[in-house]
Short mmCIF file of C-alpha atoms in Angstrom, two decimals:
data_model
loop_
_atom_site.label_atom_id
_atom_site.label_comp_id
_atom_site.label_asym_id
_atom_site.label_seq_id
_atom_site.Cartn_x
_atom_site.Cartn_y
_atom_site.Cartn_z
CA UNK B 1 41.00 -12.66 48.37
CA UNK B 2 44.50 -13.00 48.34
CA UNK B 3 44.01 -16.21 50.52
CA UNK B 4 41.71 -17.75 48.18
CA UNK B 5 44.78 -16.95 45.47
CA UNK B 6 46.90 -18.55 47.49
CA UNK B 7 45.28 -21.83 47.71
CA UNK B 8 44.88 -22.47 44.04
CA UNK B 9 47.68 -24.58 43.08
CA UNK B 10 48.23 -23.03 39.71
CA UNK B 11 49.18 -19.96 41.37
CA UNK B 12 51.62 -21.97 43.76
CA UNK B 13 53.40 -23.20 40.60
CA UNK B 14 53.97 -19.83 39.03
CA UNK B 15 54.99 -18.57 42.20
CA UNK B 16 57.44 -20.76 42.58
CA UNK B 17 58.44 -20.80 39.26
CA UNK B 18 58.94 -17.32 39.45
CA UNK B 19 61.41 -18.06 42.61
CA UNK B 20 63.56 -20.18 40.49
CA UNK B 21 63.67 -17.80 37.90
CA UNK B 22 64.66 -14.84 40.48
CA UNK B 23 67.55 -16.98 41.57
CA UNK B 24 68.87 -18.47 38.37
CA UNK B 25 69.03 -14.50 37.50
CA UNK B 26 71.01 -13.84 40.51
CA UNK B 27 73.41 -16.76 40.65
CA UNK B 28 74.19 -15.37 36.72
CA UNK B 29 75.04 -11.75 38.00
CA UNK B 30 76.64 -13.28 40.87
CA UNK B 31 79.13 -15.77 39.46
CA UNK B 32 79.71 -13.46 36.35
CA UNK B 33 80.38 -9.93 37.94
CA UNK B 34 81.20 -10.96 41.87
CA UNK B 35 83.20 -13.90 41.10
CA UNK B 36 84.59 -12.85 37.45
CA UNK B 37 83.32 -15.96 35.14
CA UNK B 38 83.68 -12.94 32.48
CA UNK B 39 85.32 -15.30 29.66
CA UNK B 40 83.06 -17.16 27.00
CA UNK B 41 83.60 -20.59 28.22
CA UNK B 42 83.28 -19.21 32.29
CA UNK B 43 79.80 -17.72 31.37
CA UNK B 44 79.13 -21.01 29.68
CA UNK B 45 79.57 -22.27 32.42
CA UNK B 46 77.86 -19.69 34.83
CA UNK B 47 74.86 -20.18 32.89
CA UNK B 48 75.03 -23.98 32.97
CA UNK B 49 75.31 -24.11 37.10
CA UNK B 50 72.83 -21.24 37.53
CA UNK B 51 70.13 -23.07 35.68
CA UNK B 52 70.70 -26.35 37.08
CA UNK B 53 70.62 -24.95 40.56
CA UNK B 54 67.58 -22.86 40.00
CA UNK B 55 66.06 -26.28 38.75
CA UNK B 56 66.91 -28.04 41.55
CA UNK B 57 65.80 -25.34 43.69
CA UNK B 58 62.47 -25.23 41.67
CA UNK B 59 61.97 -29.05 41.82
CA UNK B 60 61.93 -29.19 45.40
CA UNK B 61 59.51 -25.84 45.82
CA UNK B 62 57.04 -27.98 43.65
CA UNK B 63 57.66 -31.25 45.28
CA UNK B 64 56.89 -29.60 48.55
CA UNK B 65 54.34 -26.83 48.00
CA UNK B 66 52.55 -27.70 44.79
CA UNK B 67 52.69 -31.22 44.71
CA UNK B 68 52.26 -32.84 48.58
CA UNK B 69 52.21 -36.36 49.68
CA UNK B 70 54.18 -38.04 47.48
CA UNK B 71 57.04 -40.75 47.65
CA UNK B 72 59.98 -38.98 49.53
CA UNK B 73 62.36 -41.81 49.35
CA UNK B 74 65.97 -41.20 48.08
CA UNK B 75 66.38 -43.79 46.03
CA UNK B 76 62.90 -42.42 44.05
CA UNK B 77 64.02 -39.07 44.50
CA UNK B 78 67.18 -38.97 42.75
CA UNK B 79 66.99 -41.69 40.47
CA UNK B 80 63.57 -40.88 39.34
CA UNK B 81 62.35 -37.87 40.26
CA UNK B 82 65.24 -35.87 39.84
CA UNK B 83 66.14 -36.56 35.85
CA UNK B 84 62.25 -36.76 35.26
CA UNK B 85 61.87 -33.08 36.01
CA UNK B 86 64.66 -32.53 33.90
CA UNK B 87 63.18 -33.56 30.64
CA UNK B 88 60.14 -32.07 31.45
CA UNK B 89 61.72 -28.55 31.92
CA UNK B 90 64.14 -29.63 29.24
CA UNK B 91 60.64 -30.29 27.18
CA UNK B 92 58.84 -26.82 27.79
CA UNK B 93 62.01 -25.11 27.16
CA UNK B 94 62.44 -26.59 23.41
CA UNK B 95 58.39 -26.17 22.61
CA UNK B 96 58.62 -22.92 23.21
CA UNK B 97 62.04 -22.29 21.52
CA UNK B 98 61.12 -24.04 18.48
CA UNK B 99 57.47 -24.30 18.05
CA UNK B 100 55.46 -21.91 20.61
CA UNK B 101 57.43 -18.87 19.36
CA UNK B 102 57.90 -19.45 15.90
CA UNK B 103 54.19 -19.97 15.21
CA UNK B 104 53.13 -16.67 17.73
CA UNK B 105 55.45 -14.87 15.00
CA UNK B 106 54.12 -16.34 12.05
CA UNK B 107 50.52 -15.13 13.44
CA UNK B 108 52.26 -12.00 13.39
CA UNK B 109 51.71 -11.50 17.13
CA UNK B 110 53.33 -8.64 18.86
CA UNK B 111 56.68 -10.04 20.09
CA UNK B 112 55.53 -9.18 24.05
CA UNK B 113 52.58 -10.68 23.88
CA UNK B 114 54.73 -13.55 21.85
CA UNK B 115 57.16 -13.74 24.98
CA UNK B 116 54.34 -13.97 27.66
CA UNK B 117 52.02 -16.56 25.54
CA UNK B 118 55.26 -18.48 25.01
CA UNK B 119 56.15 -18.31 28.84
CA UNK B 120 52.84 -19.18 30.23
CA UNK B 121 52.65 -22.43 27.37
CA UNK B 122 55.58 -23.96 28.32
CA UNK B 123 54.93 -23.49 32.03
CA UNK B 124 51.41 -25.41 31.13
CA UNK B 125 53.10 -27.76 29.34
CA UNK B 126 55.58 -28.22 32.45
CA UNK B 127 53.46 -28.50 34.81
CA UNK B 128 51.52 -31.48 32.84
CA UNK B 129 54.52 -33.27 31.87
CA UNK B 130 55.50 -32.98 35.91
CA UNK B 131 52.10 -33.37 37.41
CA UNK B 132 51.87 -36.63 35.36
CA UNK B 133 55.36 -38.42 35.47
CA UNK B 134 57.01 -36.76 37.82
CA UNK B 135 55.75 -35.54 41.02
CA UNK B 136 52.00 -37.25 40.98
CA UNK B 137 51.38 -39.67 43.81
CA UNK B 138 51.03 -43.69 43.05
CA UNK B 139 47.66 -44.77 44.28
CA UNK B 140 47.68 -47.74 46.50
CA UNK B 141 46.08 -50.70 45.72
CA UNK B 142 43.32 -52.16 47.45
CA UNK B 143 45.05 -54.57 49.77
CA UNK B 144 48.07 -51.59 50.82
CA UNK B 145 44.28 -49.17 51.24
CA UNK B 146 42.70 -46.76 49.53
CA UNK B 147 44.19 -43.22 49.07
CA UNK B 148 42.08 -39.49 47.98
CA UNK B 149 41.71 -39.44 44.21
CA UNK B 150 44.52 -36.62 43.21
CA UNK B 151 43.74 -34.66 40.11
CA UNK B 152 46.17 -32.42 38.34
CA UNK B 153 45.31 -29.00 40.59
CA UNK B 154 45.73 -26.74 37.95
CA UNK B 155 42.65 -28.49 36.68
CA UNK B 156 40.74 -28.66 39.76
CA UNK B 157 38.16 -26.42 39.03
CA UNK B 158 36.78 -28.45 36.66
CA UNK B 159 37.03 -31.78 37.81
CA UNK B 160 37.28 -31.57 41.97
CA UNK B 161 34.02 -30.82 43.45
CA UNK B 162 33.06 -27.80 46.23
CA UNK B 163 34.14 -29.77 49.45
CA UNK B 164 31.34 -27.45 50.94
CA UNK B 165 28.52 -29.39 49.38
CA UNK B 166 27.38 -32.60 49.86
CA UNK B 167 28.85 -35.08 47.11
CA UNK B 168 26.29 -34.91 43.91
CA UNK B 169 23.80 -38.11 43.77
CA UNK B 170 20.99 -38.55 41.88
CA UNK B 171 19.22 -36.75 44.84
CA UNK B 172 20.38 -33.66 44.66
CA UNK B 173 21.73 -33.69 41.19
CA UNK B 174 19.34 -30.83 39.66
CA UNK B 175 19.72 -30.85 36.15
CA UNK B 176 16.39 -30.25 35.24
CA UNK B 177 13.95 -32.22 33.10
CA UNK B 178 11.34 -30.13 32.26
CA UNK B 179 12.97 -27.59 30.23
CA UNK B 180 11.77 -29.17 27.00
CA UNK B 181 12.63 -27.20 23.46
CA UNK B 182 9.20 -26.67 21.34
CA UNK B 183 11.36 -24.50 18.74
CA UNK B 184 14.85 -25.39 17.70
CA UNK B 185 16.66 -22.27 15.78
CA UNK B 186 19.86 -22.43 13.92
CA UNK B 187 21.73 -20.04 13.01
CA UNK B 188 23.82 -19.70 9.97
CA UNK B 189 25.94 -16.92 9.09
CA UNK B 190 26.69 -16.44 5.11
CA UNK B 191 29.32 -14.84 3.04
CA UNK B 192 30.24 -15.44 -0.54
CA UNK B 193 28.43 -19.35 -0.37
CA UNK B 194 26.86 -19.60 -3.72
CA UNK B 195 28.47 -23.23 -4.07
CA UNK B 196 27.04 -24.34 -0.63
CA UNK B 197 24.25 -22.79 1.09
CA UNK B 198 21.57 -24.71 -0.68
CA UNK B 199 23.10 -28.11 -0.30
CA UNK B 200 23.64 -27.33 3.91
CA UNK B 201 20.18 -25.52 4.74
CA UNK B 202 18.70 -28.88 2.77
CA UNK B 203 20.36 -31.57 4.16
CA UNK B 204 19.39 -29.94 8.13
CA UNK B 205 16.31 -29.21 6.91
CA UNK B 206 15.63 -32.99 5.29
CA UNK B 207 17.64 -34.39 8.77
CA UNK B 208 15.06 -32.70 11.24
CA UNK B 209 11.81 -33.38 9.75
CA UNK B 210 12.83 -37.05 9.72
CA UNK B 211 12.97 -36.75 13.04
CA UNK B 212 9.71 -34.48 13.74
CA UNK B 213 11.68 -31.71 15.38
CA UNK B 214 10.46 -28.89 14.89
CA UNK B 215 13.10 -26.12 13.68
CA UNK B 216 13.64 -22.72 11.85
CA UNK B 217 16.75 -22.19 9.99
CA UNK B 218 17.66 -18.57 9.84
CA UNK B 219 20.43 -17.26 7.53
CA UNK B 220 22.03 -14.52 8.22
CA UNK B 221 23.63 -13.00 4.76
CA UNK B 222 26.84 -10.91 5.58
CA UNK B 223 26.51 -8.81 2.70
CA UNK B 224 27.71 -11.25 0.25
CA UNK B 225 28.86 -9.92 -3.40
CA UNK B 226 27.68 -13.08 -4.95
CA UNK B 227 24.31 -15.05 -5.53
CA UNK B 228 23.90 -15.92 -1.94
CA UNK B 229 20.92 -13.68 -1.39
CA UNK B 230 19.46 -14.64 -4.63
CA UNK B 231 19.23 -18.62 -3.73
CA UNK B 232 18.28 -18.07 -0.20
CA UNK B 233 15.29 -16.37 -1.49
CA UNK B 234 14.73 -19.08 -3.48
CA UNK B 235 14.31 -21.62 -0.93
CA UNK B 236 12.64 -19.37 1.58
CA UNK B 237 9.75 -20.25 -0.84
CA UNK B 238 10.39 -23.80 -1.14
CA UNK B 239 11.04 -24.78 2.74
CA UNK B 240 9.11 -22.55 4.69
CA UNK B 241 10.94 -22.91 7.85
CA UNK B 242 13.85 -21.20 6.37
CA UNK B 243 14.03 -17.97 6.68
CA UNK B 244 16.89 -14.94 6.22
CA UNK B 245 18.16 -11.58 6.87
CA UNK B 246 20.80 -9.25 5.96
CA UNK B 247 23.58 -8.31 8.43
CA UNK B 248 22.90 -4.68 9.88
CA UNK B 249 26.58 -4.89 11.40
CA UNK B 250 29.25 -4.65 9.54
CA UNK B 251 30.70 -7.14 7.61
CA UNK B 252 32.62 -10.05 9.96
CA UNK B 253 31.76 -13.58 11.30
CA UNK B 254 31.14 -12.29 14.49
CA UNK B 255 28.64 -9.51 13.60
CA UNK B 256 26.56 -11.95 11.32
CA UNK B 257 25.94 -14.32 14.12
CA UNK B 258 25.28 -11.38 16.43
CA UNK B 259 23.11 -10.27 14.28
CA UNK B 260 21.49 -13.71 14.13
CA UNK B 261 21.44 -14.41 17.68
CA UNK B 262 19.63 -11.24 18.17
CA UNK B 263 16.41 -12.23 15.94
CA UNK B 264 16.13 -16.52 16.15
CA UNK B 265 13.00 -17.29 17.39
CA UNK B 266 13.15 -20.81 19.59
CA UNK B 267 13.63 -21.67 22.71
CA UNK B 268 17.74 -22.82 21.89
CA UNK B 269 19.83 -21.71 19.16
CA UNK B 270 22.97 -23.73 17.82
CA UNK B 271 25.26 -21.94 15.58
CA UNK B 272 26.07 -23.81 12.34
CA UNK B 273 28.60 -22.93 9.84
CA UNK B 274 27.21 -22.65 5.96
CA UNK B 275 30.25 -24.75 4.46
CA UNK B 276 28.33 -27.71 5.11
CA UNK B 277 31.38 -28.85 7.64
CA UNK B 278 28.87 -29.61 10.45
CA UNK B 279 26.39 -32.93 10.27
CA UNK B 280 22.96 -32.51 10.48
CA UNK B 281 23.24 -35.94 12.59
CA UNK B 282 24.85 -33.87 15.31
CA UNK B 283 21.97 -31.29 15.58
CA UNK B 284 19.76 -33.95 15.70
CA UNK B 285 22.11 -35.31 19.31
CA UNK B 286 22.38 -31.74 20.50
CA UNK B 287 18.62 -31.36 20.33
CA UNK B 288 18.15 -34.59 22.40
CA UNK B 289 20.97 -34.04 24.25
CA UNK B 290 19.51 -30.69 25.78
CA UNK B 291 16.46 -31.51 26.40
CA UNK B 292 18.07 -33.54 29.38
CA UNK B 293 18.47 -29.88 31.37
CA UNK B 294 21.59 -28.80 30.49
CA UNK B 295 22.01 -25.21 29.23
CA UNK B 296 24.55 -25.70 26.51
CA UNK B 297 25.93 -28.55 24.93
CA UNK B 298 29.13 -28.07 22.78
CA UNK B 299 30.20 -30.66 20.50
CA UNK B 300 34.36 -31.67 20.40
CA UNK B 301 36.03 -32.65 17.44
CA UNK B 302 38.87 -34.48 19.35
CA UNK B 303 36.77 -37.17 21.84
CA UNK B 304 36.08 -40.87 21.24
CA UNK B 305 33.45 -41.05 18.58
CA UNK B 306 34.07 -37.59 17.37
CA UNK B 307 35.67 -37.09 13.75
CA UNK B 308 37.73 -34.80 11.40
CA UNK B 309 37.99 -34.95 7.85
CA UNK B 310 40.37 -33.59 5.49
CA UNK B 311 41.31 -31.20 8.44
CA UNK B 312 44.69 -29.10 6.87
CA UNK B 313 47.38 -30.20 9.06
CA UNK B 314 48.43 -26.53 10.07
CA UNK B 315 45.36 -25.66 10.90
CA UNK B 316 45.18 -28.75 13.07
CA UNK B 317 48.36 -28.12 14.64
CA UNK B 318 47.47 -24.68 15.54
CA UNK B 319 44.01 -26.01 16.60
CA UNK B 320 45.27 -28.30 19.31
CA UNK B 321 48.20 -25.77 20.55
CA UNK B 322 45.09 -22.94 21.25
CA UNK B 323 42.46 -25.47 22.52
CA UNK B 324 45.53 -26.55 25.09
CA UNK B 325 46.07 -22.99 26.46
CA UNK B 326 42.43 -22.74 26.89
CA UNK B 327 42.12 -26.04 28.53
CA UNK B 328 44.96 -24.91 31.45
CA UNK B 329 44.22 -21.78 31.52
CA UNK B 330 40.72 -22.08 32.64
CA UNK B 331 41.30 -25.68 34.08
CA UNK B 332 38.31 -27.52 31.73
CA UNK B 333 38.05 -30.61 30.28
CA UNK B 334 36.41 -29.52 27.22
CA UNK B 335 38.97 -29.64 24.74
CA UNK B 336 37.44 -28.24 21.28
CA UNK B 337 36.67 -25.01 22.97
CA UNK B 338 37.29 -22.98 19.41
CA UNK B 339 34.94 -25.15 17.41
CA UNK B 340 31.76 -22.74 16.44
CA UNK B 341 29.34 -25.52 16.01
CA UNK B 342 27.42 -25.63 19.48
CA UNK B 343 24.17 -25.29 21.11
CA UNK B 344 22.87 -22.93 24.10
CA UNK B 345 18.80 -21.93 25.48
CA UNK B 346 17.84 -18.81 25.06
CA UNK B 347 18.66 -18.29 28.96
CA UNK B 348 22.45 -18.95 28.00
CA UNK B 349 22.50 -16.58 25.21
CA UNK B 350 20.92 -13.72 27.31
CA UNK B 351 23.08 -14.52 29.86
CA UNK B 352 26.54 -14.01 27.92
CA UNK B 353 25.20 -10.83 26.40
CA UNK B 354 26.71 -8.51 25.50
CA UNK B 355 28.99 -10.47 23.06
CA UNK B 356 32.00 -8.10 21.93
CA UNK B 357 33.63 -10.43 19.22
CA UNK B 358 33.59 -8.95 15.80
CA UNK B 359 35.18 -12.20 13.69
CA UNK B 360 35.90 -15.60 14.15
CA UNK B 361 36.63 -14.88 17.69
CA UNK B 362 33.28 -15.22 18.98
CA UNK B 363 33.63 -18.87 18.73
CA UNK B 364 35.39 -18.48 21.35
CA UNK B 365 33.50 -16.21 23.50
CA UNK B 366 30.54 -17.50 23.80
CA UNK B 367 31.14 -21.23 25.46
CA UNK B 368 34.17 -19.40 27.64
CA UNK B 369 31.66 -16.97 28.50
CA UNK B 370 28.94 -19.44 29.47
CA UNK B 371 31.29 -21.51 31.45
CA UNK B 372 32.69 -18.90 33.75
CA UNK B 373 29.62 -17.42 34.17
CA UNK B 374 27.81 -20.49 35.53
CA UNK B 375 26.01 -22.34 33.03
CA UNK B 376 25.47 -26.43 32.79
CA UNK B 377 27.14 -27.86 29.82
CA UNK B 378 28.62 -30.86 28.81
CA UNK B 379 30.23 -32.39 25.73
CA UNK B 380 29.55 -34.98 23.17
CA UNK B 381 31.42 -36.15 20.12
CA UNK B 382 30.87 -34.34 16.89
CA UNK B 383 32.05 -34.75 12.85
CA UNK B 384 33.28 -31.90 11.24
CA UNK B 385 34.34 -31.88 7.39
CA UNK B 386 36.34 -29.74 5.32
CA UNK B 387 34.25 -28.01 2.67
CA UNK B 388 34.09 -29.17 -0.83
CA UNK B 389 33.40 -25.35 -2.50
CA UNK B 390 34.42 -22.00 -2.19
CA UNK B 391 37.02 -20.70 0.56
CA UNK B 392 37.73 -20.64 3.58
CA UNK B 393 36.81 -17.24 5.98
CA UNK B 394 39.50 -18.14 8.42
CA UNK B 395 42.89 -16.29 8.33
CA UNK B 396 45.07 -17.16 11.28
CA UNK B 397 47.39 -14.59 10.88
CA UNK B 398 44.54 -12.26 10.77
CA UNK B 399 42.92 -13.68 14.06
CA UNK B 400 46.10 -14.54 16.59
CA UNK B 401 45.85 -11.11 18.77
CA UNK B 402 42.29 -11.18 18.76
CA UNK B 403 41.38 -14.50 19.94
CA UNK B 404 44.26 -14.02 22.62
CA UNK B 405 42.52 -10.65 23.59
CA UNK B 406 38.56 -12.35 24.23
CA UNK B 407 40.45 -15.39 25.94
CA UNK B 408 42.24 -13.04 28.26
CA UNK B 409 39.22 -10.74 28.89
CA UNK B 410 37.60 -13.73 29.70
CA UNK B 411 39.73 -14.97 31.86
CA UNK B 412 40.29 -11.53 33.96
CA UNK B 413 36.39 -11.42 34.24
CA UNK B 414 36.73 -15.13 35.68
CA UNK B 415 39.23 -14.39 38.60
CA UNK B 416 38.97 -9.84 39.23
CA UNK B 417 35.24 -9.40 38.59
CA UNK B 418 34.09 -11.17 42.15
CA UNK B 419 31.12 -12.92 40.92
CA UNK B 420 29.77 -9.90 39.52
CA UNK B 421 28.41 -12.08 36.24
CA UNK B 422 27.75 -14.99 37.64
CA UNK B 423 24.60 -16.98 37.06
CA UNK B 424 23.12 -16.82 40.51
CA UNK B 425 21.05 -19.47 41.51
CA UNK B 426 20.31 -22.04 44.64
CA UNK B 427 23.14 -24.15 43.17
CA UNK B 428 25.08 -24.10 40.02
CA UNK B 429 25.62 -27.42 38.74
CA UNK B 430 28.72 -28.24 35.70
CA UNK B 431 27.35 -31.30 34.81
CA UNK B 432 30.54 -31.54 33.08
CA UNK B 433 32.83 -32.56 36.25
CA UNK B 434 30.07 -35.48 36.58
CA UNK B 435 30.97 -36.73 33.15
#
């Protein structure tokens, strides 16, 4: 096990970064109480040769343990290399000064957890800023010969394939065809959406019997004070393949689409929100987009073709930080990985079961859950829109710690529970890595 660790070039970098750290710690107590730099201006100074050291020291752990094969020429080295890796620690350092841990403690996140979020983030965002200007290899052309494709290895298990098995081909590429969706459910969770609810379940509704798909909207009502419940009966009786129910949990996001997930009827559910922020256009592409094999297809914001409108810049901002964390730390390529508006076969759902996520959190959960547990996916663009009535469920102060907490539990399933959830099968294909 520890082996397998070992190998995984992610851990190499912290490792090594941890190194550094250890000696720019002990040159500091070295130079200041051996060597009496015990002025102002001497610890300065102390502080200024003990971090440069422990970044030189750093640099060439990387250069020879994380990132092999490169140009070792002096000239490149020094006059390149060298003040490259500077800017990029230089970089890291001030995100996480001035941005990282000023937004953790606006989220009102304990100051711990701040420190390590804030440590791991800037060591992600160091090791992209290195892998990509600094220390990654120039590929040859074809006349000097043709050199492995490198990938960033922190992202390797998403994009390099099991050397074990025989490069994927159409042959033995076994996404099946034949897994075709007679019943498309959606599920809508519903609080307080008086001003909105009618206008969303109609314009899905209208969008997939244009297209002869055959559907069942369920709404799940989460309890809500206002005339929710009233108009949802209403047009149970006008479009029969709407339906609803009442939350049994307790009130939350999470517990309403538990509660829906637990009584749609088809064959593959998609989770829409009730804002009308989602286009019916887009359930219309996952539904032909899954009938391909795959057994989830999740929808990004932030691809070519895909769209945001009237998107409030901090929400944005703290959008792309979190989908960035969860990008490195689980070493995807999907890159909208909060977004709630995806798609996943019955199969998928059972398989993530039990879902623990009480609020917003669960958008989370369930595609990090289906990924590390072995299930096909793969991504398309998507339009999302701000809504035009009532208000907006989503506190971020309110959700910080607990989206941190499923995204950690997630990831400690991925690497300490040995397999124990995996999807086992003859051969579990990410059709995402082919994309």
């Amino acid at each position: 096990m520890l082996a397998k660790l070992l190998q995984a070039n992610i851990l190499k970098f912290l490792l090594s970064g941890g190194v550094a750290a250890a000696l720019n710690l002990a040159l500091i107590f070295w130079l200041i109480e051996v060597r009496n730099f015990n002025t102002p201006f001497l610890r300065n100074v102390a502080n200024a040769i003990a971090i440069e050291i422990s970044l030189l020291l750093s640099f060439f752990l990387y250069r020879i343990w994380v990132w092999q094969g490169g140009n070792w020429k002096l000239r490149d080295v020094l006059l390149r290399q060298i003040p490259l890796y500077h800017i990029s620690a230089g970089a890291a350092v001030v995100c996480r000064i001035f941005l990282i841990f000023p937004l953790l403690d606006w989220l009102k996140v304990n100051y711990a957890v701040n420190t390590l979020v804030g440590v791991l983030l800037s060591a992600a965002i160091n090791y992209v800023i290195s892998d990509r200007l600094v220390f990654k290899p120039k590929t040859q052309s074809p006349a000097e010969g043709t050199t492995e494709i490198y990938y960033p290895e922190g992202l390797a298990p998403a994009l390099v394939r099991d050397r074990k098995l025989a490069p994927p081909t159409s042959s033995n590429i076994s996404a099946s065809t034949d897994k075709s969706i007679t019943l498309l459910s959606l599920v809508i969770p519903a609080y307080n959406e008086e001003g909105c609810i009618v206008p969303t379940v109609s314009a899905i509704a209208q969008t997939l019997e244009s297209q002869n798909i055959p559907y069942e909207i369920l709404v799940v009502n989460d309890n809500s004070r206002d005339r929710t419940e009233e108009l949802l009966q209403t047009v149970n009786q006008q479009i029969p393949n709407v339906r609803y129910i009442n939350n049994y949990y307790p009130n939350g996001f999470g517990f309403a689409v538990r509660c829906g997930l637990e009584n749609f009827r088809g064959d593959a559910v998609a989770v829409v929100m009730a804002d009308n922020s989602d286009s019916p256009d887009n359930i219309v592409d996952y539904y032909y987009k899954l009938q391909e094999g795959y057994d989830c297809i999740f929808g990004s914001r932030f691809i070519r073709g895909g769209k945001v409108i009237d998107y409030p810049s901090h929400k944005l901002i703290v959008n792309r930080l979190a989908n960035l964390f969860i990008q490195i730390l689980f070493g995807l390529k999907l890159n909208d990985t909060t977004n709630a508006f995806k798609i996943y076969r019955r199969e998928a759902i059972e398989g993530i079961s039990p879902l623990l996520s009480h609020h917003f959190n669960l958008t989370v959960e369930m595609p990090l859950k289906a990924i590390v547990r072995g299930y096909s996916y793969t991504t398309i663009p998507i339009t999302w829109r701000n809504r035009a009535t009532g208000i907006s469920k989503l506190k971020l102060k309110e959700m910080g710690s607990r989206y941190l907490f499923i995204v950690l539990y997630i990831w400690l399933e991925k690497h300490l529970s040995r397999g124990d959830y995996f999807r086992k099968h003859e051969r579990v294909l990410n059709l995402q890595s082919q994309k």
